[in-house]
PDB file of C-alpha atoms in Angstrom:
ATOM      1  CA  MET A   1      85.166-110.557 -89.948  1.00 70.00           C
ATOM      2  CA  ALA A   2      85.959-109.919 -93.609  1.00 84.00           C
ATOM      3  CA  MET A   3      83.994-111.546 -96.686  1.00 89.00           C
ATOM      4  CA  ILE A   4      85.716-113.871 -99.044  1.00 92.00           C
ATOM      5  CA  ILE A   5      84.446-113.476-102.474  1.00 92.00           C
ATOM      6  CA  ARG A   6      85.034-116.416-105.076  1.00 93.00           C
ATOM      7  CA  PHE A   7      84.719-115.875-108.798  1.00 93.00           C
ATOM      8  CA  LYS A   8      83.514-119.116-110.481  1.00 93.00           C
ATOM      9  CA  SER A   9      82.782-117.331-114.012  1.00 91.00           C
ATOM     10  CA  GLY A  10      82.579-114.085-115.501  1.00 88.00           C
ATOM     11  CA  PRO A  11      85.544-111.146-115.936  1.00 88.00           C
ATOM     12  CA  HIS A  12      87.562-112.191-112.546  1.00 89.00           C
ATOM     13  CA  THR A  13      87.397-116.159-113.050  1.00 91.00           C
ATOM     14  CA  GLY A  14      89.566-118.073-110.725  1.00 91.00           C
ATOM     15  CA  SER A  15      90.264-115.384-108.461  1.00 91.00           C
ATOM     16  CA  GLU A  16      89.442-114.515-105.098  1.00 91.00           C
ATOM     17  CA  LYS A  17      88.883-111.003-103.331  1.00 90.00           C
ATOM     18  CA  ILE A  18      89.379-110.399 -99.510  1.00 90.00           C
ATOM     19  CA  VAL A  19      87.173-107.506 -98.466  1.00 88.00           C
ATOM     20  CA  GLU A  20      87.393-105.759 -94.792  1.00 86.00           C
ATOM     21  CA  LEU A  21      84.251-103.522 -95.447  1.00 85.00           C
ATOM     22  CA  ASP A  22      80.678-104.186 -93.860  1.00 88.00           C
ATOM     23  CA  GLY A  23      79.641-103.500 -97.107  1.00 91.00           C
ATOM     24  CA  ILE A  24      80.174-103.686-100.963  1.00 93.00           C
ATOM     25  CA  SER A  25      78.983-102.540-104.283  1.00 95.00           C
ATOM     26  CA  PHE A  26      78.964-104.748-107.618  1.00 95.00           C
ATOM     27  CA  GLY A  27      78.541-103.182-111.349  1.00 95.00           C
ATOM     28  CA  ARG A  28      80.104-102.253-114.765  1.00 94.00           C
ATOM     29  CA  ASP A  29      80.707 -98.562-113.116  1.00 95.00           C
ATOM     30  CA  PRO A  30      84.287 -97.528-112.325  1.00 95.00           C
ATOM     31  CA  ALA A  31      83.018 -96.087-108.690  1.00 94.00           C
ATOM     32  CA  CYS A  32      81.379 -99.917-107.652  1.00 94.00           C
ATOM     33  CA  ASP A  33      83.729-101.297-104.959  1.00 93.00           C
ATOM     34  CA  ILE A  34      84.106-104.447-107.571  1.00 92.00           C
ATOM     35  CA  VAL A  35      84.031-103.963-111.403  1.00 94.00           C
ATOM     36  CA  LEU A  36      82.343-106.428-113.382  1.00 93.00           C
ATOM     37  CA  ASP A  37      83.323-105.576-116.834  1.00 92.00           C
ATOM     38  CA  ASP A  38      80.150-107.854-118.628  1.00 92.00           C
ATOM     39  CA  ILE A  39      77.648-106.978-120.564  1.00 91.00           C
ATOM     40  CA  GLU A  40      74.946-108.930-118.190  1.00 91.00           C
ATOM     41  CA  VAL A  41      75.779-106.958-115.431  1.00 94.00           C
ATOM     42  CA  SER A  42      74.313-103.093-114.852  1.00 94.00           C
ATOM     43  CA  ARG A  43      75.958-100.344-114.135  1.00 95.00           C
ATOM     44  CA  HIS A  44      74.836-100.496-110.212  1.00 95.00           C
ATOM     45  CA  HIS A  45      74.367-104.011-110.120  1.00 95.00           C
ATOM     46  CA  ALA A  46      73.705-105.190-106.226  1.00 95.00           C
ATOM     47  CA  ARG A  47      75.598-104.577-103.283  1.00 94.00           C
ATOM     48  CA  ILE A  48      76.574-106.907-100.368  1.00 94.00           C
ATOM     49  CA  TYR A  49      76.198-105.160 -96.583  1.00 93.00           C
ATOM     50  CA  LYS A  50      76.342-106.938 -92.984  1.00 92.00           C
ATOM     51  CA  SER A  51      73.599-105.454 -90.434  1.00 91.00           C
ATOM     52  CA  GLY A  52      74.626-107.365 -87.121  1.00 89.00           C
ATOM     53  CA  THR A  53      76.257-110.710 -87.753  1.00 88.00           C
ATOM     54  CA  ASP A  54      74.434-111.203 -90.862  1.00 91.00           C
ATOM     55  CA  TYR A  55      75.096-110.562 -94.535  1.00 93.00           C
ATOM     56  CA  PHE A  56      72.710-109.687 -97.302  1.00 95.00           C
ATOM     57  CA  ILE A  57      72.641-108.966-100.997  1.00 95.00           C
ATOM     58  CA  GLU A  58      70.498-106.597-101.954  1.00 95.00           C
ATOM     59  CA  ASP A  59      69.637-106.070-106.497  1.00 95.00           C
ATOM     60  CA  LEU A  60      69.899-102.627-107.185  1.00 94.00           C
ATOM     61  CA  SER A  61      67.015-102.501-109.766  1.00 91.00           C
ATOM     62  CA  SER A  62      69.172-104.168-112.362  1.00 93.00           C
ATOM     63  CA  THR A  63      68.569-105.045-115.913  1.00 92.00           C
ATOM     64  CA  ASN A  64      69.263-108.761-116.085  1.00 92.00           C
ATOM     65  CA  GLY A  65      68.767-109.906-112.268  1.00 93.00           C
ATOM     66  CA  THR A  66      70.867-111.067-109.327  1.00 94.00           C
ATOM     67  CA  PHE A  67      70.205-114.755-108.345  1.00 95.00           C
ATOM     68  CA  LEU A  68      70.768-116.359-104.702  1.00 94.00           C
ATOM     69  CA  ASN A  69      71.717-120.001-105.194  1.00 93.00           C
ATOM     70  CA  GLY A  70      69.022-120.198-108.516  1.00 90.00           C
ATOM     71  CA  ARG A  71      66.478-117.855-106.930  1.00 92.00           C
ATOM     72  CA  ALA A  72      65.846-114.606-108.103  1.00 93.00           C
ATOM     73  CA  VAL A  73      66.696-111.866-105.298  1.00 93.00           C
ATOM     74  CA  LYS A  74      63.431-109.536-104.966  1.00 87.00           C
ATOM     75  CA  LYS A  75      64.712-107.484-101.706  1.00 82.00           C
ATOM     76  CA  HIS A  76      67.321-107.889 -99.640  1.00 87.00           C
ATOM     77  CA  GLU A  77      68.236-111.818 -98.771  1.00 92.00           C
ATOM     78  CA  ILE A  78      70.672-113.126 -96.089  1.00 94.00           C
ATOM     79  CA  ILE A  79      73.693-114.960 -97.723  1.00 94.00           C
ATOM     80  CA  ARG A  80      75.566-117.828 -95.620  1.00 92.00           C
ATOM     81  CA  ASN A  81      78.505-119.027 -95.909  1.00 92.00           C
ATOM     82  CA  GLY A  82      79.075-121.185 -99.732  1.00 92.00           C
ATOM     83  CA  ASP A  83      76.031-119.158-100.865  1.00 94.00           C
ATOM     84  CA  PHE A  84      76.279-118.581-104.982  1.00 95.00           C
ATOM     85  CA  ILE A  85      75.491-115.248-106.214  1.00 95.00           C
ATOM     86  CA  THR A  86      74.786-114.863-109.763  1.00 94.00           C
ATOM     87  CA  PHE A  87      74.739-111.403-111.796  1.00 94.00           C
ATOM     88  CA  GLY A  88      72.631-111.949-115.100  1.00 89.00           C
ATOM     89  CA  GLU A  89      73.684-115.052-116.591  1.00 85.00           C
ATOM     90  CA  SER A  90      77.490-115.292-116.879  1.00 86.00           C
ATOM     91  CA  VAL A  91      78.759-114.087-113.742  1.00 93.00           C
ATOM     92  CA  VAL A  92      79.073-116.155-110.703  1.00 94.00           C
ATOM     93  CA  LEU A  93      80.598-115.819-107.222  1.00 93.00           C
ATOM     94  CA  GLU A  94      80.763-117.910-104.171  1.00 94.00           C
ATOM     95  CA  PHE A  95      80.359-116.328-100.698  1.00 94.00           C
ATOM     96  CA  SER A  96      82.294-117.087 -97.504  1.00 92.00           C
ATOM     97  CA  THR A  97      83.534-115.367 -94.806  1.00 87.00           C
ATOM     98  CA  ASP A  98      87.339-115.381 -93.200  1.00 73.00           C
ATOM     99  CA  GLN A  99      85.996-117.796 -90.391  1.00 60.00           C
ATOM    100  CA  GLN A 100      85.054-120.379 -93.072  1.00 50.00           C
ATOM    101  CA  ALA A 101      88.409-119.886 -94.800  1.00 46.00           C
ATOM    102  CA  ALA A 102      90.037-120.499 -91.346  1.00 43.00           C
ATOM    103  CA  GLU A 103      88.309-123.645 -91.039  1.00 47.00           C
ATOM    104  CA  GLU A 104      88.893-125.155 -94.070  1.00 48.00           C
ATOM    105  CA  ILE A 105      92.672-124.635 -93.862  1.00 42.00           C
ATOM    106  CA  GLU A 106      92.723-125.940 -90.180  1.00 43.00           C
ATOM    107  CA  LEU A 107      90.649-129.179 -91.344  1.00 41.00           C
ATOM    108  CA  PRO A 108      93.461-132.159 -91.612  1.00 43.00           C
ATOM    109  CA  ILE A 109      93.634-134.541 -94.350  1.00 40.00           C
ATOM    110  CA  GLY A 110      92.237-138.074 -93.626  1.00 42.00           C
ATOM    111  CA  SER A 111      89.872-136.762 -90.773  1.00 42.00           C
ATOM    112  CA  GLU A 112      86.272-137.500 -89.756  1.00 40.00           C
ATOM    113  CA  GLU A 113      85.612-135.346 -92.974  1.00 40.00           C
ATOM    114  CA  ALA A 114      87.258-137.133 -95.112  1.00 36.00           C
ATOM    115  CA  VAL A 115      85.338-136.695 -98.520  1.00 38.00           C
ATOM    116  CA  PHE A 116      84.764-139.548-101.513  1.00 35.00           C
ATOM    117  CA  THR A 117      83.619-138.986-104.985  1.00 35.00           C
ATOM    118  CA  GLU A 118      83.044-141.950-107.478  1.00 37.00           C
ATOM    119  CA  GLY A 119      84.181-144.228-104.887  1.00 36.00           C
ATOM    120  CA  LYS A 120      87.562-143.001-104.789  1.00 36.00           C
ATOM    121  CA  ALA A 121      88.770-140.985-101.542  1.00 37.00           C
ATOM    122  CA  THR A 122      89.800-138.096-102.376  1.00 39.00           C
ATOM    123  CA  ALA A 123      93.384-136.673-101.007  1.00 38.00           C
ATOM    124  CA  SER A 124      92.887-133.017-100.796  1.00 40.00           C
ATOM    125  CA  PRO A 125      88.988-131.670 -99.077  1.00 40.00           C
ATOM    126  CA  THR A 126      90.337-128.311-100.676  1.00 41.00           C
ATOM    127  CA  SER A 127      90.053-129.863-104.347  1.00 43.00           C
ATOM    128  CA  TYR A 128      87.159-131.668-103.666  1.00 39.00           C
ATOM    129  CA  ARG A 129      85.258-128.284-102.709  1.00 46.00           C
ATOM    130  CA  GLU A 130      86.722-127.013-105.836  1.00 48.00           C
ATOM    131  CA  GLU A 131      85.279-129.790-107.771  1.00 48.00           C
ATOM    132  CA  SER A 132      81.799-129.710-105.617  1.00 47.00           C
ATOM    133  CA  ALA A 133      81.445-125.914-106.537  1.00 49.00           C
ATOM    134  CA  GLU A 134      81.413-126.472-109.996  1.00 52.00           C
ATOM    135  CA  VAL A 135      79.219-129.128-109.768  1.00 48.00           C
ATOM    136  CA  ALA A 136      77.211-127.166-107.744  1.00 49.00           C
ATOM    137  CA  VAL A 137      76.906-123.904-110.276  1.00 49.00           C
ATOM    138  CA  SER A 138      75.721-125.851-112.968  1.00 53.00           C
ATOM    139  CA  GLN A 139      73.031-127.941-110.890  1.00 50.00           C
ATOM    140  CA  LYS A 140      71.841-124.797-109.267  1.00 50.00           C
ATOM    141  CA  PHE A 141      71.816-122.317-112.150  1.00 52.00           C
ATOM    142  CA  SER A 142      70.721-124.634-115.249  1.00 55.00           C
ATOM    143  CA  ALA A 143      67.238-124.582-114.438  1.00 51.00           C
ATOM    144  CA  ALA A 144      67.391-120.810-113.179  1.00 51.00           C
ATOM    145  CA  ALA A 145      68.825-120.055-116.699  1.00 53.00           C
ATOM    146  CA  GLY A 146      66.698-122.197-118.913  1.00 54.00           C
ATOM    147  CA  GLU A 147      63.387-120.267-117.609  1.00 55.00           C
ATOM    148  CA  LYS A 148      65.366-116.984-118.297  1.00 54.00           C
ATOM    149  CA  TRP A 149      65.595-117.947-121.949  1.00 55.00           C
ATOM    150  CA  LEU A 150      62.036-118.809-122.451  1.00 57.00           C
ATOM    151  CA  ASN A 151      61.130-115.810-120.751  1.00 60.00           C
ATOM    152  CA  ARG A 152      62.743-113.903-123.162  1.00 63.00           C
ATOM    153  CA  LEU A 153      60.963-115.363-126.372  1.00 65.00           C
ATOM    154  CA  PRO A 154      58.132-113.153-127.436  1.00 75.00           C
ATOM    155  CA  SER A 155      54.741-114.878-127.099  1.00 78.00           C
ATOM    156  CA  TRP A 156      53.691-114.863-130.518  1.00 83.00           C
ATOM    157  CA  LEU A 157      56.666-117.046-131.374  1.00 80.00           C
ATOM    158  CA  ILE A 158      55.446-119.609-128.080  1.00 82.00           C
ATOM    159  CA  ILE A 159      51.638-119.647-129.634  1.00 87.00           C
ATOM    160  CA  LEU A 160      53.480-120.206-133.436  1.00 87.00           C
ATOM    161  CA  VAL A 161      55.304-123.183-132.011  1.00 87.00           C
ATOM    162  CA  ILE A 162      51.986-124.734-130.284  1.00 89.00           C
ATOM    163  CA  ALA A 163      50.247-124.206-133.171  1.00 87.00           C
ATOM    164  CA  LEU A 164      52.658-125.882-135.538  1.00 88.00           C
ATOM    165  CA  THR A 165      52.923-128.845-133.148  1.00 88.00           C
ATOM    166  CA  PHE A 166      49.112-129.057-133.027  1.00 86.00           C
ATOM    167  CA  LEU A 167      49.087-129.364-136.768  1.00 84.00           C
ATOM    168  CA  VAL A 168      52.093-131.728-137.399  1.00 83.00           C
ATOM    169  CA  PHE A 169      50.714-134.206-134.430  1.00 82.00           C
ATOM    170  CA  PHE A 170      47.017-134.230-135.359  1.00 81.00           C
ATOM    171  CA  CYS A 171      46.826-132.964-139.131  1.00 79.00           C
ATOM    172  CA  PHE A 172      49.754-133.622-141.055  1.00 80.00           C
ATOM    173  CA  ILE A 173      50.700-137.062-139.461  1.00 83.00           C
ATOM    174  CA  PRO A 174      46.962-138.631-139.435  1.00 78.00           C
ATOM    175  CA  PHE A 175      46.863-137.330-143.145  1.00 78.00           C
ATOM    176  CA  ASN A 176      50.026-138.883-144.097  1.00 79.00           C
ATOM    177  CA  ILE A 177      48.959-142.235-142.549  1.00 81.00           C
ATOM    178  CA  ILE A 178      45.624-142.423-144.155  1.00 76.00           C
ATOM    179  CA  GLU A 179      47.192-141.815-147.519  1.00 77.00           C
ATOM    180  CA  VAL A 180      49.575-144.085-147.000  1.00 78.00           C
ATOM    181  CA  SER A 181      47.344-146.976-146.061  1.00 79.00           C
ATOM    182  CA  ASN A 182      44.478-145.407-148.680  1.00 77.00           C
ATOM    183  CA  GLN A 183      41.482-145.310-145.888  1.00 76.00           C
ATOM    184  CA  TRP A 184      39.805-142.558-147.090  1.00 69.00           C
ATOM    185  CA  CYS A 185      36.719-144.579-148.087  1.00 72.00           C
ATOM    186  CA  ASN A 186      36.702-146.773-145.211  1.00 74.00           C
ATOM    187  CA  LEU A 187      36.997-143.992-143.004  1.00 70.00           C
ATOM    188  CA  PHE A 188      34.775-141.201-145.219  1.00 70.00           C
ATOM    189  CA  SER A 189      32.938-143.562-147.356  1.00 74.00           C
ATOM    190  CA  GLY A 190      29.324-141.011-146.751  1.00 71.00           C
ATOM    191  CA  PHE A 191      31.300-137.762-147.131  1.00 67.00           C
ATOM    192  CA  PHE A 192      32.971-138.640-150.195  1.00 58.00           C
ATOM    193  CA  ASN A 193      29.141-140.561-151.990  1.00 66.00           C
ATOM    194  CA  ALA A 194      27.573-137.435-151.086  1.00 73.00           C
ATOM    195  CA  LEU A 195      30.108-134.915-152.997  1.00 70.00           C
ATOM    196  CA  SER A 196      30.240-137.672-155.734  1.00 71.00           C
ATOM    197  CA  PRO A 197      27.999-140.357-155.707  1.00 73.00           C
ATOM    198  CA  GLY A 198      29.309-143.820-156.452  1.00 68.00           C
ATOM    199  CA  ALA A 199      32.856-142.938-155.775  1.00 66.00           C
ATOM    200  CA  CYS A 200      33.501-145.003-152.701  1.00 71.00           C
ATOM    201  CA  PRO A 201      31.923-148.836-152.916  1.00 67.00           C
TER     202      PRO A 201
END
């Protein structure tokens, strides 16, 4: 059974590779089975291999990580038809097997699996799958990308932002409200009279 790799983003966007091997490697190194010339990809980034009847994805200690449907791959993760695999933040591919590809080709238009999107019937299940795949990519990986971006921020910068937010909401804004409404004596008459007797009536 062959593996089918569809590239949704990255160096090979829009292309499809059919692999008859039981294992393939991904990375920037020319020795890899599929070379990905992208700054987010390590020289030896990850590999997909078959064990029994199942396929697995393995991260090869890459710098920017490998993600399966938005979740970081820690060790070996089983992958199934339609799963999305991301290398770093920019290279996204969809995994399937030739069995799934054959099922898609044999699916007749207008069958019980006819699809609808935004209230309109679509004439082509294949085009619908391509459209839904793009939506799935954005939905599944936006959260992971946001978390990864936050983790890259230095801790001192996060503390500084929190401190400035605290000062704005609990010091600067109340100060301006009191100043504009001239409520200093109403709120702190005892304090000002202690400093200067008769300062507040």
